[in-house]
Coordinates of C-alpha atoms in Angstrom, one line a residue:
M33 CA -0.1 -0.1 0.3
K34 CA 1.3 3.3 -0.9
K35 CA 0.4 5.4 2.3
M36 CA -0.3 9.5 1.0
N37 CA 1.3 12.1 3.3
I38 CA -1.7 14.3 3.7
C39 CA -2.4 16.3 6.9
I40 CA -5.9 15.7 7.8
A41 CA -5.7 18.0 10.8
V42 CA -5.0 21.2 8.5
M43 CA -7.8 19.4 6.2
A44 CA -10.0 19.9 8.9
T45 CA -9.4 23.4 9.8
L46 CA -9.6 24.4 6.0
V47 CA -13.0 22.6 5.9
S48 CA -14.6 23.8 9.1
S49 CA -13.5 27.5 8.0
V50 CA -15.3 26.9 4.7
C51 CA -18.1 24.3 5.1
C52 CA -21.8 25.9 4.2
N53 CA -24.4 24.8 6.3
R54 CA -27.3 25.8 3.9
L55 CA -29.3 22.6 2.6
E56 CA -29.2 24.2 -1.0
P57 CA -28.4 24.7 -3.4
F58 CA -25.2 22.9 -4.0
P59 CA -22.2 25.5 -4.0
D60 CA -18.6 25.0 -5.0
D61 CA -17.4 24.8 -1.7
V62 CA -13.7 24.2 -2.6
Q63 CA -13.3 27.8 -3.7
G64 CA -11.0 30.0 -2.0
V65 CA -9.2 26.7 -0.7
D66 CA -5.6 25.5 -1.9
T67 CA -6.1 22.0 -2.9
S68 CA -3.0 21.9 -5.0
K69 CA -1.1 20.0 -2.5
Y70 CA -3.4 17.0 -2.5
E71 CA -3.6 14.1 -4.9
Y72 CA -6.7 13.4 -6.7
T73 CA -8.0 10.9 -9.0
S74 CA -8.1 11.7 -12.7
P75 CA -11.4 12.4 -14.3
W76 CA -13.3 9.4 -15.6
H77 CA -13.1 9.0 -19.5
K78 CA -14.5 6.4 -21.7
G79 CA -13.2 2.7 -21.0
Y80 CA -12.8 3.1 -17.7
M81 CA -15.3 1.7 -15.2
D82 CA -15.4 3.7 -12.0
I83 CA -16.8 2.2 -8.9
H84 CA -17.7 4.6 -5.8
Q85 CA -18.9 2.7 -2.2
I86 CA -19.8 6.1 -1.1
S87 CA -19.3 7.1 3.1
T88 CA -22.0 8.8 4.7
G89 CA -22.5 7.3 8.2
R90 CA -26.1 6.8 7.5
G91 CA -26.1 3.8 5.2
D92 CA -25.1 2.0 2.0
V93 CA -25.0 3.6 -1.2
A94 CA -22.6 3.3 -4.6
F95 CA -22.1 4.7 -7.5
L96 CA -21.1 3.2 -10.9
I97 CA -19.9 4.7 -14.2
L98 CA -19.8 2.0 -16.8
P99 CA -17.2 2.0 -19.3
D100 CA -19.5 3.8 -22.1
G101 CA -20.5 6.6 -19.9
T102 CA -23.7 4.8 -18.3
T103 CA -24.5 5.5 -14.6
M104 CA -26.3 3.0 -12.0
L105 CA -26.9 3.3 -8.4
V106 CA -27.0 0.7 -5.5
D107 CA -29.2 1.9 -2.6
M108 CA -29.1 5.1 -1.1
G109 CA -29.6 4.5 2.6
D110 CA -30.5 7.2 5.4
L111 CA -30.9 5.6 9.0
G112 CA -32.9 9.0 10.3
V113 CA -33.0 9.0 14.1
N114 CA -30.3 7.2 15.9
N115 CA -32.0 4.9 18.6
Y116 CA -29.2 2.8 18.7
T117 CA -27.7 1.9 22.0
Q118 CA -24.0 1.2 20.9
E119 CA -21.8 4.0 18.8
I120 CA -22.4 4.4 15.2
M121 CA -20.5 6.6 12.9
G122 CA -21.0 10.2 12.8
A123 CA -22.7 11.9 9.7
K124 CA -19.8 12.3 6.8
P125 CA -18.6 14.6 6.0
S126 CA -20.9 16.5 8.2
P127 CA -24.6 16.9 9.7
A128 CA -24.7 20.3 7.4
R129 CA -26.6 18.4 4.7
K130 CA -28.8 15.1 4.6
P131 CA -27.3 12.1 3.3
A132 CA -29.0 12.4 -0.1
E133 CA -27.6 15.9 -0.3
W134 CA -24.0 14.8 0.1
V135 CA -24.3 11.6 -2.3
A136 CA -26.0 13.8 -5.2
K137 CA -23.1 16.4 -5.0
Y138 CA -20.6 13.3 -4.9
V139 CA -22.2 11.8 -7.9
K140 CA -22.2 15.7 -9.5
H141 CA -18.4 15.9 -8.8
F142 CA -17.6 12.5 -10.1
A143 CA -20.0 12.4 -13.2
E144 CA -19.2 15.6 -14.6
P145 CA -16.8 14.6 -17.5
L146 CA -20.2 12.9 -18.8
G147 CA -22.1 16.5 -18.5
N148 CA -25.3 14.9 -17.7
D149 CA -25.5 16.6 -14.0
G150 CA -25.6 13.8 -12.4
K151 CA -28.4 11.6 -14.0
I152 CA -28.6 8.2 -13.0
D153 CA -29.7 5.5 -15.5
F154 CA -30.2 2.7 -14.0
A155 CA -30.9 2.3 -9.6
M156 CA -31.1 -1.1 -7.7
M157 CA -32.6 -0.9 -4.6
T158 CA -31.5 -4.1 -2.5
H159 CA -34.1 -4.4 -0.2
F160 CA -36.5 -2.4 2.0
H161 CA -34.5 -1.8 5.1
G162 CA -33.8 2.2 5.8
D163 CA -29.9 1.9 5.6
H164 CA -30.3 0.7 2.2
I165 CA -33.9 2.9 0.8
G166 CA -34.0 5.5 3.7
A167 CA -36.0 5.4 7.0
F168 CA -38.7 7.6 6.4
D169 CA -38.9 8.8 10.2
K170 CA -39.4 12.5 11.6
L171 CA -36.1 13.6 10.2
A172 CA -37.5 13.2 6.6
L173 CA -38.3 16.1 4.8
N174 CA -42.1 17.4 3.6
S175 CA -42.4 18.4 0.1
E176 CA -45.2 20.5 -0.9
K177 CA -45.6 19.0 -4.7
R178 CA -45.1 14.9 -3.3
N179 CA -47.7 13.0 -1.4
Y180 CA -44.3 11.3 0.1
K181 CA -41.4 12.4 2.5
L182 CA -38.0 12.9 1.3
Q183 CA -35.3 10.5 2.8
G184 CA -33.0 8.3 1.5
I185 CA -34.1 7.6 -2.2
T186 CA -37.1 9.7 -2.1
H187 CA -35.0 12.6 -1.3
L188 CA -32.1 11.8 -4.1
A189 CA -34.7 11.5 -6.9
E190 CA -35.4 15.0 -6.0
L191 CA -31.9 16.1 -6.4
V192 CA -30.6 14.2 -9.4
D193 CA -32.8 12.2 -12.3
I194 CA -33.0 9.0 -11.7
D195 CA -34.4 7.0 -15.0
R196 CA -34.7 3.4 -14.0
I197 CA -35.4 2.2 -10.4
V198 CA -35.3 -1.9 -10.3
D199 CA -36.3 -3.2 -6.9
R200 CA -37.3 -6.9 -5.5
A201 CA -41.1 -6.6 -5.2
W202 CA -42.5 -4.0 -8.2
P203 CA -45.4 -3.3 -8.6
G204 CA -47.4 -5.6 -6.2
Y205 CA -45.3 -5.4 -3.0
D206 CA -46.6 -8.3 -1.9
Y207 CA -43.8 -11.0 -2.2
P208 CA -43.5 -13.5 -0.1
S209 CA -46.6 -11.4 1.3
A210 CA -47.9 -7.7 1.4
S211 CA -47.4 -7.8 5.3
Q212 CA -43.7 -9.2 4.8
V213 CA -42.8 -6.1 2.9
N214 CA -44.5 -3.5 5.0
S215 CA -43.0 -5.3 8.2
S216 CA -40.0 -4.9 6.5
N217 CA -39.2 -1.2 7.6
S218 CA -42.2 1.2 9.1
G219 CA -41.7 3.6 5.8
V220 CA -42.1 1.4 3.0
A221 CA -45.7 2.6 2.2
N222 CA -43.6 5.9 1.5
Y223 CA -41.7 4.3 -0.9
I224 CA -44.1 2.6 -2.4
S225 CA -45.9 5.8 -2.6
F226 CA -43.1 7.0 -4.3
M227 CA -42.5 4.5 -6.9
T228 CA -46.6 5.0 -8.0
A229 CA -45.5 8.5 -8.4
R230 CA -42.7 7.6 -10.8
A231 CA -44.7 5.6 -12.7
A232 CA -47.3 8.3 -13.1
D233 CA -44.7 10.8 -14.2
G234 CA -43.6 8.1 -16.9
K235 CA -40.5 6.9 -15.0
T236 CA -39.7 3.2 -15.6
N237 CA -39.7 0.8 -12.3
Q238 CA -39.0 -2.6 -12.7
K239 CA -39.0 -5.9 -10.7
F240 CA -35.5 -7.8 -10.5
V241 CA -35.1 -10.7 -12.7
V242 CA -32.9 -13.4 -11.2
G243 CA -30.6 -14.9 -13.9
S244 CA -30.9 -12.4 -16.3
T245 CA -28.1 -10.9 -18.2
S246 CA -30.2 -8.2 -20.1
Q247 CA -31.9 -6.3 -17.2
F248 CA -28.5 -4.0 -16.7
G249 CA -26.6 -2.8 -19.2
L250 CA -24.7 -0.4 -21.3
L251 CA -26.7 2.1 -23.0
K252 CA -24.3 4.2 -24.9
D253 CA -21.8 2.0 -26.8
K254 CA -22.2 -2.1 -26.4
S255 CA -19.0 -2.8 -27.9
Y256 CA -17.4 -3.2 -24.8
D257 CA -17.0 -6.7 -23.3
F258 CA -19.2 -6.2 -20.4
R259 CA -22.0 -7.9 -18.5
V260 CA -24.2 -7.5 -15.4
L261 CA -25.8 -10.8 -14.1
N262 CA -28.5 -10.9 -11.6
L263 CA -27.2 -13.6 -9.3
A264 CA -29.6 -13.8 -6.6
G265 CA -33.1 -12.2 -5.0
N266 CA -36.1 -13.0 -3.0
L267 CA -34.4 -16.5 -2.0
E268 CA -33.8 -17.3 -5.6
Y269 CA -30.2 -17.6 -7.3
F270 CA -28.9 -18.3 -10.4
N271 CA -27.2 -21.9 -10.2
G272 CA -25.0 -21.8 -13.5
S273 CA -27.4 -22.8 -16.2
G274 CA -30.8 -21.6 -14.7
V275 CA -32.5 -20.7 -11.5
S276 CA -33.2 -22.4 -8.1
K277 CA -35.2 -21.6 -5.2
Y278 CA -33.2 -22.0 -1.8
S279 CA -35.1 -23.6 1.0
L280 CA -35.2 -21.1 3.7
S281 CA -38.4 -20.0 6.1
T282 CA -38.0 -16.5 7.1
N283 CA -39.5 -13.3 7.5
D284 CA -36.0 -11.8 7.6
E285 CA -36.2 -8.8 4.8
N286 CA -32.3 -9.0 4.6
E287 CA -32.6 -12.2 3.2
Y288 CA -34.4 -11.1 0.2
S289 CA -31.9 -8.7 -0.8
L290 CA -30.5 -8.4 -4.7
A291 CA -27.5 -9.6 -5.5
V292 CA -25.1 -9.1 -9.0
R293 CA -22.1 -9.5 -10.3
I294 CA -20.7 -6.8 -12.9
S295 CA -18.0 -7.9 -14.9
Y296 CA -15.8 -5.9 -17.6
G297 CA -13.3 -7.9 -19.5
K298 CA -11.6 -9.9 -16.9
F299 CA -12.6 -7.7 -14.0
D300 CA -15.5 -8.8 -11.7
W301 CA -17.3 -6.9 -9.2
Y302 CA -20.2 -8.5 -6.6
T303 CA -22.5 -6.8 -4.4
G304 CA -25.4 -8.6 -2.5
G305 CA -27.1 -6.0 0.2
D306 CA -27.8 -7.9 3.4
I307 CA -27.9 -11.8 2.1
K308 CA -26.2 -13.7 5.1
N309 CA -27.3 -17.0 5.3
E310 CA -24.8 -19.8 5.6
G311 CA -26.1 -22.0 3.0
Y312 CA -27.4 -19.2 0.6
E313 CA -24.1 -17.5 0.4
E314 CA -22.5 -20.5 -0.5
A315 CA -24.9 -21.2 -3.5
I316 CA -24.8 -17.8 -4.6
S317 CA -20.9 -17.7 -4.2
K318 CA -20.4 -21.3 -6.5
A319 CA -22.8 -19.7 -9.4
C320 CA -20.4 -16.4 -9.0
G321 CA -16.9 -17.8 -8.8
A322 CA -13.7 -16.1 -8.3
T323 CA -14.3 -12.3 -7.9
D324 CA -12.1 -9.1 -8.0
V325 CA -14.0 -7.1 -5.6
V326 CA -16.6 -8.3 -3.2
V327 CA -18.7 -5.8 -1.2
C328 CA -19.4 -7.2 2.2
N329 CA -22.9 -8.9 2.7
H330 CA -24.5 -7.5 5.7
H331 CA -21.8 -5.3 6.6
A332 CA -19.4 -8.1 7.3
Y333 CA -21.6 -8.9 10.7
S334 CA -20.9 -11.9 12.3
D335 CA -24.0 -13.8 11.0
A336 CA -22.3 -13.3 7.4
M337 CA -19.7 -13.7 5.0
H338 CA -19.4 -17.3 6.1
S339 CA -15.9 -19.8 5.3
A340 CA -17.7 -21.0 2.0
F341 CA -18.7 -17.8 1.0
V342 CA -15.5 -16.1 1.6
K343 CA -13.3 -18.8 0.1
N344 CA -15.2 -19.4 -3.2
M345 CA -15.2 -15.5 -4.0
D346 CA -11.5 -15.6 -3.0
A347 CA -11.6 -11.5 -3.6
T348 CA -8.2 -9.9 -4.2
A349 CA -10.4 -6.7 -2.4
W350 CA -13.2 -6.6 0.1
V351 CA -15.2 -3.5 0.5
I352 CA -17.1 -3.2 4.0
P353 CA -20.1 -0.5 3.8
C354 CA -19.9 0.8 7.4
W355 CA -21.9 3.0 9.9
D356 CA -22.2 0.6 12.9
Y357 CA -19.8 0.1 15.8
Y358 CA -20.1 -3.9 14.8
H359 CA -19.4 -3.4 11.4
P360 CA -17.0 -5.6 10.5
Q361 CA -17.2 -8.3 13.0
P362 CA -13.9 -10.1 14.3
D363 CA -14.6 -13.5 12.6
P364 CA -15.9 -12.2 9.5
L365 CA -12.7 -9.7 9.3
K366 CA -10.4 -12.9 9.9
R367 CA -11.5 -15.2 7.2
M368 CA -11.2 -12.5 4.5
L369 CA -7.8 -11.3 5.6
A370 CA -6.7 -15.3 5.7
V371 CA -8.4 -15.9 2.1
T372 CA -6.2 -17.5 -0.4
G373 CA -5.4 -15.5 -3.5
A374 CA -3.5 -12.2 -3.6
D375 CA -0.3 -12.2 -1.4
E376 CA -1.7 -8.7 0.5
K377 CA -4.9 -9.1 1.9
L378 CA -6.9 -5.7 0.8
V379 CA -10.0 -5.0 3.4
F380 CA -11.3 -1.6 2.6
S381 CA -14.4 0.2 4.4
A382 CA -16.7 2.8 3.5
G383 CA -16.7 4.4 6.8
L384 CA -15.4 2.8 10.2
V385 CA -16.7 3.5 13.9
E386 CA -13.0 4.0 15.3
S387 CA -13.5 2.4 18.7
N388 CA -14.4 -0.7 16.5
R389 CA -10.9 -0.4 14.9
I390 CA -9.6 -0.4 18.1
R391 CA -11.7 -3.4 19.6
L392 CA -10.4 -5.2 16.4
G393 CA -7.0 -4.9 17.3
A394 CA -4.1 -6.0 15.0
D395 CA -6.7 -7.0 12.2
G396 CA -8.3 -3.2 12.6
K397 CA -5.2 -1.6 11.6
K398 CA -5.0 -3.0 8.5
I399 CA -8.5 -2.1 7.4
K400 CA -8.3 1.1 5.1
A401 CA -11.4 3.6 5.7
G402 CA -13.1 6.3 3.6
H403 CA -14.7 6.4 0.0
I404 CA -13.7 3.6 -1.2
M405 CA -13.1 4.1 -5.2
I406 CA -12.3 1.2 -7.2
R407 CA -11.1 2.4 -11.3
V408 CA -10.9 -0.7 -13.7
Y409 CA -8.6 0.5 -16.2
E410 CA -9.6 0.4 -20.2
G411 CA -10.7 -3.5 -21.0
G412 CA -11.0 -4.4 -17.5
D413 CA -7.5 -6.5 -17.2
T414 CA -6.1 -4.1 -14.4
F415 CA -7.9 -2.0 -11.4
Q416 CA -6.7 -0.1 -8.8
V417 CA -8.6 1.0 -5.3
F418 CA -8.1 4.5 -3.7
V419 CA -9.3 5.7 -0.5
L420 CA -10.8 9.0 -0.6
N421 CA -11.4 11.8 2.6
D422 CA -14.9 11.4 3.5
G423 CA -14.4 14.1 6.2
D424 CA -14.3 17.1 4.0
E425 CA -15.7 17.8 0.4
Y426 CA -12.3 17.5 -1.8
Y427 CA -12.3 14.1 -2.2
E428 CA -8.5 13.8 -2.2
I429 CA -6.6 10.6 -2.1
I430 CA -5.6 9.2 1.4
D431 CA -4.6 5.7 0.2
K432 CA -4.0 3.8 -2.9
T433 CA -3.1 0.3 -3.9
E434 CA -0.5 -0.5 -6.7
I435 CA -2.3 -1.2 -10.3
L436 CA -3.4 -4.7 -9.9
K437 CA -4.6 -7.5 -12.3
S438 CA -8.1 -8.6 -12.6
R439 CA -8.6 -12.4 -12.8

């Protein structure tokens, strides 16, 4: 790992002197700040695939720019009110804005080469929990022109154009039953109102199709060696030749999460929401196969990232979406660090509760935390992982790997 010599204390002082407490609009807050002495990622250009696991301290969100400039979002969480008895992260980079506002700012910054004002072509909502779609509690914003409140994905949709949303249940929201869907989160009714309004406005909503290789794809230039496999969802999974149903009786919304494998040339990336059952994980991992970068299931909590899954995925780099003191837990982290594969085991987290790093001891020191950006270089033969500062608005590099070979 190449550690960048960046003085975080100096940056924190600069940020505190220039941050704007307004929620709207989004000004370019770097004006008047000398950022020339820091290192930044070069802008995306055609042929690159950039994957950002964004650290907000309030839930999961990933933003992708595909090789032809098609864009994709995976989840848009917002925990809302903090009712947790154990420590969770502070809002990143600050509580001055809502999570969706920070994400909109982030997306518009990195999508600037596209000239699309941050437009999202595809958004996939893995499941209906607040840290993945928005909690919709008393912190949700009222809207004069909408019949639903703004928090998480419903808020982000007011700030950037989202063309297509794919979730696990549209349009009936009755799988495995209507009561199951609505009991998964107190605000699902708000989300359903949002999706219904989108349809009335002519936007596209779709139900995830397990086994499909055509539901997500390149919209501008299909000549790239690129594909998305819908691996799993609603306790169904691709078995290598068709779709199988995993036998599990549960009311746990996490287990119904959606999972995809995105491939570009030799490079593969996996994300699967909060799937956690040991046997189900193993079945999915067998179909997926060795994968360069894996977003950890269920935040690498103690009930996920079991031995067979970690072994079969055999990742070069693991990325943990974090906001809780228990993300990750010691045993899943040990399994990731011990897996065969790359000489150096690379574990990254989109945010991290510092007291958890301390609790994890020597293993905790190996985690690199911030916004995690994976850049897959043209053709997909190589990639690089960057850790960007999540404590300010400048996205400077604070850590990076060497250029790595795809499998």
